[in-house]
mmCIF file of C-alpha atoms in Angstrom:
data_model
loop_
_atom_site.group_PDB
_atom_site.id
_atom_site.type_symbol
_atom_site.label_atom_id
_atom_site.label_comp_id
_atom_site.label_asym_id
_atom_site.label_seq_id
_atom_site.Cartn_x
_atom_site.Cartn_y
_atom_site.Cartn_z
ATOM 1 C CA MET J 1 53.861 85.935 62.725
ATOM 2 C CA LYS J 2 56.571 88.504 63.506
ATOM 3 C CA GLN J 3 57.529 88.977 67.601
ATOM 4 C CA THR J 4 57.882 91.811 68.696
ATOM 5 C CA PRO J 5 61.374 92.297 70.312
ATOM 6 C CA ASN J 6 61.114 92.281 74.610
ATOM 7 C CA TRP J 7 62.795 95.775 75.154
ATOM 8 C CA MET J 8 63.527 94.810 78.601
ATOM 9 C CA THR J 9 65.769 92.073 77.890
ATOM 10 C CA VAL J 10 67.972 94.013 75.535
ATOM 11 C CA LEU J 11 68.245 96.828 77.358
ATOM 12 C CA LEU J 12 69.730 94.556 80.333
ATOM 13 C CA GLY J 13 71.577 92.757 78.003
ATOM 14 C CA VAL J 14 73.005 95.782 76.891
ATOM 15 C CA ALA J 15 73.797 96.978 80.497
ATOM 16 C CA PHE J 16 75.234 93.525 81.522
ATOM 17 C CA MET J 17 77.765 93.727 78.111
ATOM 18 C CA LEU J 18 78.465 97.706 79.309
ATOM 19 C CA GLN J 19 78.815 96.054 82.451
ATOM 20 C CA ALA J 20 82.017 93.628 81.694
ATOM 21 C CA GLN J 21 83.387 95.910 79.847
ATOM 22 C CA ALA J 22 83.447 98.357 82.588
ATOM 23 C CA GLY J 23 85.532 96.321 84.761
ATOM 24 C CA THR J 24 87.846 94.671 82.121
ATOM 25 C CA LEU J 25 91.232 97.229 82.340
ATOM 26 C CA ALA J 26 92.852 95.575 79.698
ATOM 27 C CA THR J 27 93.240 91.896 77.954
ATOM 28 C CA VAL J 28 96.932 89.623 78.363
ATOM 29 C CA ASN J 29 96.329 87.037 75.467
ATOM 30 C CA GLY J 30 92.636 86.273 76.557
ATOM 31 C CA LYS J 31 93.165 86.945 80.178
ATOM 32 C CA ALA J 32 91.436 89.731 81.555
ATOM 33 C CA ILE J 33 92.694 92.586 83.593
ATOM 34 C CA THR J 34 89.431 93.690 85.979
ATOM 35 C CA ASP J 35 88.917 97.110 87.995
ATOM 36 C CA GLU J 36 88.845 94.484 90.765
ATOM 37 C CA ASP J 37 92.749 93.728 90.546
ATOM 38 C CA LEU J 38 93.306 96.935 90.248
ATOM 39 C CA GLN J 39 91.848 98.277 93.548
ATOM 40 C CA ALA J 40 93.682 95.201 94.444
ATOM 41 C CA LEU J 41 96.749 96.099 93.658
ATOM 42 C CA VAL J 42 96.241 100.557 94.812
ATOM 43 C CA ALA J 43 95.112 98.641 98.343
ATOM 44 C CA ASN J 44 98.749 97.738 99.054
ATOM 45 C CA LEU J 45 99.567 101.413 97.977
ATOM 46 C CA PRO J 46 101.391 104.016 100.448
ATOM 47 C CA GLN J 47 98.896 106.901 100.947
ATOM 48 C CA TYR J 48 100.271 108.696 98.792
ATOM 49 C CA GLN J 49 100.192 106.836 96.039
ATOM 50 C CA LYS J 50 96.462 105.470 96.799
ATOM 51 C CA ASP J 51 95.549 109.356 96.522
ATOM 52 C CA LEU J 52 96.946 109.902 93.040
ATOM 53 C CA ALA J 53 95.665 106.489 91.795
ATOM 54 C CA ILE J 54 92.376 107.870 92.091
ATOM 55 C CA LYS J 55 92.760 111.880 90.924
ATOM 56 C CA ASP J 56 95.753 111.370 88.765
ATOM 57 C CA ALA J 57 95.217 110.000 85.290
ATOM 58 C CA ASN J 58 98.360 108.944 83.777
ATOM 59 C CA THR J 59 99.203 107.264 87.651
ATOM 60 C CA ARG J 60 96.036 104.744 86.768
ATOM 61 C CA LYS J 61 97.033 104.434 83.694
ATOM 62 C CA GLN J 62 100.842 103.200 84.853
ATOM 63 C CA LEU J 63 99.630 101.137 87.546
ATOM 64 C CA ILE J 64 97.372 99.474 84.731
ATOM 65 C CA GLN J 65 100.099 99.402 82.859
ATOM 66 C CA ASP J 66 102.190 97.518 85.659
ATOM 67 C CA LEU J 67 99.335 94.881 86.414
ATOM 68 C CA VAL J 68 100.200 94.020 82.079
ATOM 69 C CA ASP J 69 103.593 93.237 82.547
ATOM 70 C CA GLN J 70 102.688 90.777 85.394
ATOM 71 C CA GLU J 71 99.843 88.998 84.114
ATOM 72 C CA LEU J 72 102.886 88.462 80.921
ATOM 73 C CA LEU J 73 105.418 87.620 83.369
ATOM 74 C CA VAL J 74 103.082 85.046 85.103
ATOM 75 C CA GLN J 75 101.581 83.627 81.676
ATOM 76 C CA ASP J 76 105.503 83.176 80.215
ATOM 77 C CA ALA J 77 106.730 81.486 84.620
ATOM 78 C CA ALA J 78 103.095 79.443 83.457
ATOM 79 C CA VAL J 79 104.517 78.353 79.977
ATOM 80 C CA LYS J 80 107.766 77.422 81.251
ATOM 81 C CA LYS J 81 106.526 75.440 84.300
ATOM 82 C CA ILE J 82 108.089 77.742 86.933
ATOM 83 C CA ASP J 83 105.590 75.997 89.735
ATOM 84 C CA SER J 84 106.049 72.608 89.427
ATOM 85 C CA THR J 85 109.693 73.736 90.452
ATOM 86 C CA LYS J 86 110.853 72.456 94.594
ATOM 87 C CA GLU J 87 112.384 76.055 94.893
ATOM 88 C CA PHE J 88 108.865 77.989 93.847
ATOM 89 C CA LYS J 89 107.034 75.055 96.086
ATOM 90 C CA ASP J 90 109.332 76.015 98.770
ATOM 91 C CA ALA J 91 108.814 80.012 97.997
ATOM 92 C CA PHE J 92 104.649 79.838 98.458
ATOM 93 C CA ASN J 93 104.695 77.048 101.344
ATOM 94 C CA ALA J 94 106.505 80.057 102.905
ATOM 95 C CA MET J 95 104.102 82.697 101.522
ATOM 96 C CA ARG J 96 101.494 80.646 102.433
ATOM 97 C CA LYS J 97 102.480 80.559 106.014
ATOM 98 C CA GLN J 98 103.082 83.514 106.833
ATOM 99 C CA ALA J 99 99.649 84.731 105.210
ATOM 100 C CA LEU J 100 98.252 82.542 107.569
ATOM 101 C CA VAL J 101 100.116 83.963 110.320
ATOM 102 C CA ASN J 102 99.122 87.447 109.311
ATOM 103 C CA GLY J 103 95.567 86.051 109.231
ATOM 104 C CA LEU J 104 95.638 85.240 112.227
ATOM 105 C CA VAL J 105 97.273 88.361 114.052
ATOM 106 C CA GLN J 106 94.549 90.181 111.815
ATOM 107 C CA ARG J 107 91.726 88.178 113.679
ATOM 108 C CA GLN J 108 93.128 87.462 117.257
ATOM 109 C CA LEU J 109 95.034 90.658 118.303
ATOM 110 C CA ALA J 110 94.659 93.606 115.541
ATOM 111 C CA PRO J 111 91.403 94.332 117.303
ATOM 112 C CA LYS J 112 92.903 94.576 121.045
ATOM 113 C CA VAL J 113 95.675 96.856 119.366
ATOM 114 C CA THR J 114 93.145 100.735 120.782
ATOM 115 C CA ASN J 115 93.754 103.650 121.255
ATOM 116 C CA ASP J 116 93.285 103.319 124.601
ATOM 117 C CA ALA J 117 95.125 100.238 125.456
ATOM 118 C CA VAL J 118 98.773 101.567 123.551
ATOM 119 C CA LYS J 119 98.585 104.542 126.387
ATOM 120 C CA ALA J 120 97.886 102.623 128.908
ATOM 121 C CA TYR J 121 101.185 100.243 127.612
ATOM 122 C CA PHE J 122 103.080 103.633 127.148
ATOM 123 C CA SER J 123 102.329 104.473 130.363
ATOM 124 C CA LYS J 124 103.083 101.301 131.861
ATOM 125 C CA PHE J 125 106.716 101.103 130.122
ATOM 126 C CA LYS J 126 107.420 105.180 129.449
ATOM 127 C CA THR J 127 110.793 104.721 130.689
ATOM 128 C CA ARG J 128 111.662 102.602 128.063
ATOM 129 C CA TYR J 129 111.405 104.880 125.635
ATOM 130 C CA SER J 130 113.535 107.942 127.262
ATOM 131 C CA THR J 131 116.400 108.733 125.926
ATOM 132 C CA ASP J 132 118.916 107.520 128.288
ATOM 133 C CA GLU J 133 121.886 105.852 127.294
ATOM 134 C CA VAL J 134 123.553 103.463 129.266
ATOM 135 C CA HIS J 135 127.465 102.521 129.037
ATOM 136 C CA ALA J 136 128.316 98.806 129.697
ATOM 137 C CA GLN J 137 130.148 96.098 128.750
ATOM 138 C CA HIS J 138 129.511 92.452 128.924
ATOM 139 C CA ILE J 139 130.157 88.866 129.506
ATOM 140 C CA LEU J 140 128.911 86.273 127.022
ATOM 141 C CA LEU J 141 127.948 82.951 128.018
ATOM 142 C CA ALA J 142 126.653 79.788 126.898
ATOM 143 C CA THR J 143 124.992 78.282 129.208
ATOM 144 C CA ASP J 144 123.050 79.508 132.289
ATOM 145 C CA LYS J 145 125.746 77.759 134.831
ATOM 146 C CA GLU J 146 128.365 79.238 133.101
ATOM 147 C CA ALA J 147 126.775 82.677 133.903
ATOM 148 C CA GLU J 148 126.304 81.475 137.066
ATOM 149 C CA SER J 149 129.983 80.961 137.717
ATOM 150 C CA VAL J 150 131.967 84.279 135.704
ATOM 151 C CA LEU J 151 129.501 86.465 137.952
ATOM 152 C CA ALA J 152 130.031 84.943 140.983
ATOM 153 C CA GLU J 153 133.989 85.270 139.852
ATOM 154 C CA VAL J 154 133.772 89.202 138.308
ATOM 155 C CA LYS J 155 131.957 90.263 141.859
ATOM 156 C CA LYS J 156 135.168 89.363 143.986
ATOM 157 C CA ALA J 157 137.491 91.960 145.334
ATOM 158 C CA GLY J 158 139.910 93.669 142.544
ATOM 159 C CA SER J 159 138.690 91.077 139.833
ATOM 160 C CA ASP J 160 139.537 92.669 136.367
ATOM 161 C CA PHE J 161 136.083 92.646 134.674
ATOM 162 C CA GLN J 162 137.104 93.133 131.127
ATOM 163 C CA LYS J 163 139.947 90.956 131.718
ATOM 164 C CA VAL J 164 137.610 87.954 132.608
ATOM 165 C CA ALA J 165 135.261 89.401 129.064
ATOM 166 C CA GLU J 166 138.520 89.011 126.881
ATOM 167 C CA SER J 167 139.166 85.576 128.208
ATOM 168 C CA ARG J 168 135.642 83.903 128.705
ATOM 169 C CA SER J 169 132.942 85.976 126.869
ATOM 170 C CA LYS J 170 131.557 84.255 123.592
ATOM 171 C CA ASP J 171 131.230 87.076 122.337
ATOM 172 C CA PRO J 172 133.431 87.149 119.501
ATOM 173 C CA SER J 173 134.793 90.419 119.215
ATOM 174 C CA ALA J 174 135.162 90.062 122.828
ATOM 175 C CA LYS J 175 139.032 89.753 121.946
ATOM 176 C CA ASN J 176 139.049 93.294 120.710
ATOM 177 C CA THR J 177 136.316 94.855 122.821
ATOM 178 C CA ARG J 178 137.274 93.525 126.447
ATOM 179 C CA GLY J 179 133.301 93.471 126.385
ATOM 180 C CA ASP J 180 132.606 96.848 125.842
ATOM 181 C CA VAL J 181 129.516 97.873 124.225
ATOM 182 C CA GLY J 182 130.114 101.609 124.970
ATOM 183 C CA PHE J 183 126.646 104.113 125.527
ATOM 184 C CA PHE J 184 124.017 102.538 124.075
ATOM 185 C CA SER J 185 119.842 103.912 124.266
ATOM 186 C CA ARG J 186 117.104 101.192 125.010
ATOM 187 C CA THR J 187 116.210 100.418 121.065
ATOM 188 C CA MET J 188 119.521 99.130 120.554
ATOM 189 C CA PHE J 189 119.637 95.541 122.084
ATOM 190 C CA ASP J 190 117.561 92.829 123.131
ATOM 191 C CA GLN J 191 114.858 93.715 125.517
ATOM 192 C CA ALA J 192 116.174 91.955 127.834
ATOM 193 C CA PHE J 193 119.876 92.704 127.699
ATOM 194 C CA THR J 194 118.720 97.519 128.331
ATOM 195 C CA ASP J 195 116.153 96.135 130.885
ATOM 196 C CA ALA J 196 118.782 94.791 133.523
ATOM 197 C CA ALA J 197 121.361 97.744 132.033
ATOM 198 C CA PHE J 198 119.308 100.340 132.439
ATOM 199 C CA SER J 199 117.741 99.068 135.882
ATOM 200 C CA ALA J 200 121.283 98.767 137.521
ATOM 201 C CA ASN J 201 123.515 101.800 138.956
ATOM 202 C CA VAL J 202 127.353 102.590 137.937
ATOM 203 C CA GLY J 203 129.495 100.034 138.884
ATOM 204 C CA ASP J 204 126.383 97.721 139.502
ATOM 205 C CA ILE J 205 127.523 93.878 137.967
ATOM 206 C CA VAL J 206 123.945 91.735 136.922
ATOM 207 C CA GLY J 207 122.839 88.728 135.286
ATOM 208 C CA PRO J 208 122.844 86.380 134.321
ATOM 209 C CA VAL J 209 120.551 87.802 132.028
ATOM 210 C CA LYS J 210 118.909 85.367 129.030
ATOM 211 C CA THR J 211 119.064 86.827 125.355
ATOM 212 C CA ALA J 212 118.711 84.933 122.237
ATOM 213 C CA PHE J 213 122.514 85.340 122.297
ATOM 214 C CA GLY J 214 123.389 83.182 125.414
ATOM 215 C CA PHE J 215 123.506 83.843 128.575
ATOM 216 C CA HIS J 216 124.554 88.219 129.696
ATOM 217 C CA VAL J 217 126.937 89.153 132.761
ATOM 218 C CA ILE J 218 126.653 92.517 132.713
ATOM 219 C CA LYS J 219 128.527 95.399 134.198
ATOM 220 C CA VAL J 220 127.012 99.122 134.531
ATOM 221 C CA VAL J 221 130.030 101.265 133.933
ATOM 222 C CA ASP J 222 128.308 105.049 133.258
ATOM 223 C CA ARG J 223 124.800 106.657 132.734
ATOM 224 C CA LYS J 224 123.875 109.810 130.281
ATOM 225 C CA VAL J 225 120.256 111.438 131.860
ATOM 226 C CA GLY J 226 117.768 112.147 128.333
ATOM 227 C CA LYS J 227 114.625 113.214 128.258
ATOM 228 C CA MET J 228 110.943 111.420 128.359
ATOM 229 C CA PRO J 229 109.365 112.025 125.486
ATOM 230 C CA GLU J 230 105.072 112.448 124.839
ATOM 231 C CA PHE J 231 103.523 110.049 123.618
ATOM 232 C CA ALA J 232 102.325 111.091 120.338
ATOM 233 C CA GLU J 233 106.638 111.449 119.647
ATOM 234 C CA VAL J 234 106.424 107.905 120.334
ATOM 235 C CA GLU J 235 103.452 106.986 119.676
ATOM 236 C CA GLN J 236 104.407 104.732 116.217
ATOM 237 C CA ARG J 237 106.827 102.581 118.155
ATOM 238 C CA VAL J 238 104.612 102.098 121.389
ATOM 239 C CA ARG J 239 101.966 100.371 119.314
ATOM 240 C CA ALA J 240 104.455 98.107 117.548
ATOM 241 C CA ASP J 241 105.852 97.071 120.506
ATOM 242 C CA TYR J 242 102.397 96.900 122.483
ATOM 243 C CA GLN J 243 101.268 94.672 119.033
ATOM 244 C CA ARG J 244 104.843 92.878 119.793
ATOM 245 C CA GLU J 245 104.035 92.277 123.597
ATOM 246 C CA LEU J 246 100.133 90.597 122.241
ATOM 247 C CA LEU J 247 102.074 88.225 119.779
ATOM 248 C CA LYS J 248 104.491 87.048 122.310
ATOM 249 C CA ASN J 249 102.000 86.219 125.186
ATOM 250 C CA TYR J 250 99.527 84.478 122.546
ATOM 251 C CA VAL J 251 102.999 82.090 121.267
ATOM 252 C CA SER J 252 104.192 81.413 124.816
ATOM 253 C CA ASP J 253 100.247 80.438 125.520
ATOM 254 C CA LEU J 254 99.752 78.522 122.311
ATOM 255 C CA ARG J 255 103.444 76.790 123.493
ATOM 256 C CA LYS J 256 101.336 76.182 127.272
ATOM 257 C CA LYS J 257 98.714 74.113 124.969
ATOM 258 C CA ALA J 258 100.874 72.417 122.970
ATOM 259 C CA LYS J 259 103.411 69.078 122.945
ATOM 260 C CA VAL J 260 107.219 71.036 121.440
ATOM 261 C CA LYS J 261 109.850 68.910 121.503
ATOM 262 C CA GLU J 262 113.268 70.827 120.611
#
């Protein structure tokens, strides 16, 4: 008895076949380059390139070609067993760690970076974003104890700050600059250094100030008054600073809970 074709089954089969073909943009030695691969690539592009990828056929074609080239290189690397080398494993492990950190930041901290929170941060630290400049001299020491000793020395009547900087500072450039760093804005140096310098008056000697480089004794020589920007002018910078502050506090809390030996 002759069977009648199940047209529903046939139509579904054709639909799935067309869907599979539509999702495959190219193949490289049998490996499919899919629309999902293209979308992942486009997601990491700057906005103007994303727009082009959507609207411009030539841009889309070039991106697919880039994915093909990448797959060719990946396959060649696999043949040459690049993934078994120590260099690859070290690099892969480093990228994995960074991806984990990025994922943690995205989940735990990113939701806290709201417009209201960023504006509140700007209001609290508004002076950090002024265009004021300070002219300062500094002496860099290895320990807090050394810095305290030098601070007492340069505060004595008749003491020559720059002469002491020339002879005592651990800054490699001190022999030539005698500790003078010239005028600088709030964004040029370590936050602790600039906060101390900008909080002092002309003629003040302050310290010790701890930074990643060591302990500083700072003398403020002069100031230039700038302007206070509107929030919109520095919004991206404020947002980045707030994110760094959140991360710093998050790490600080983790340190308190962990057993760290250095």
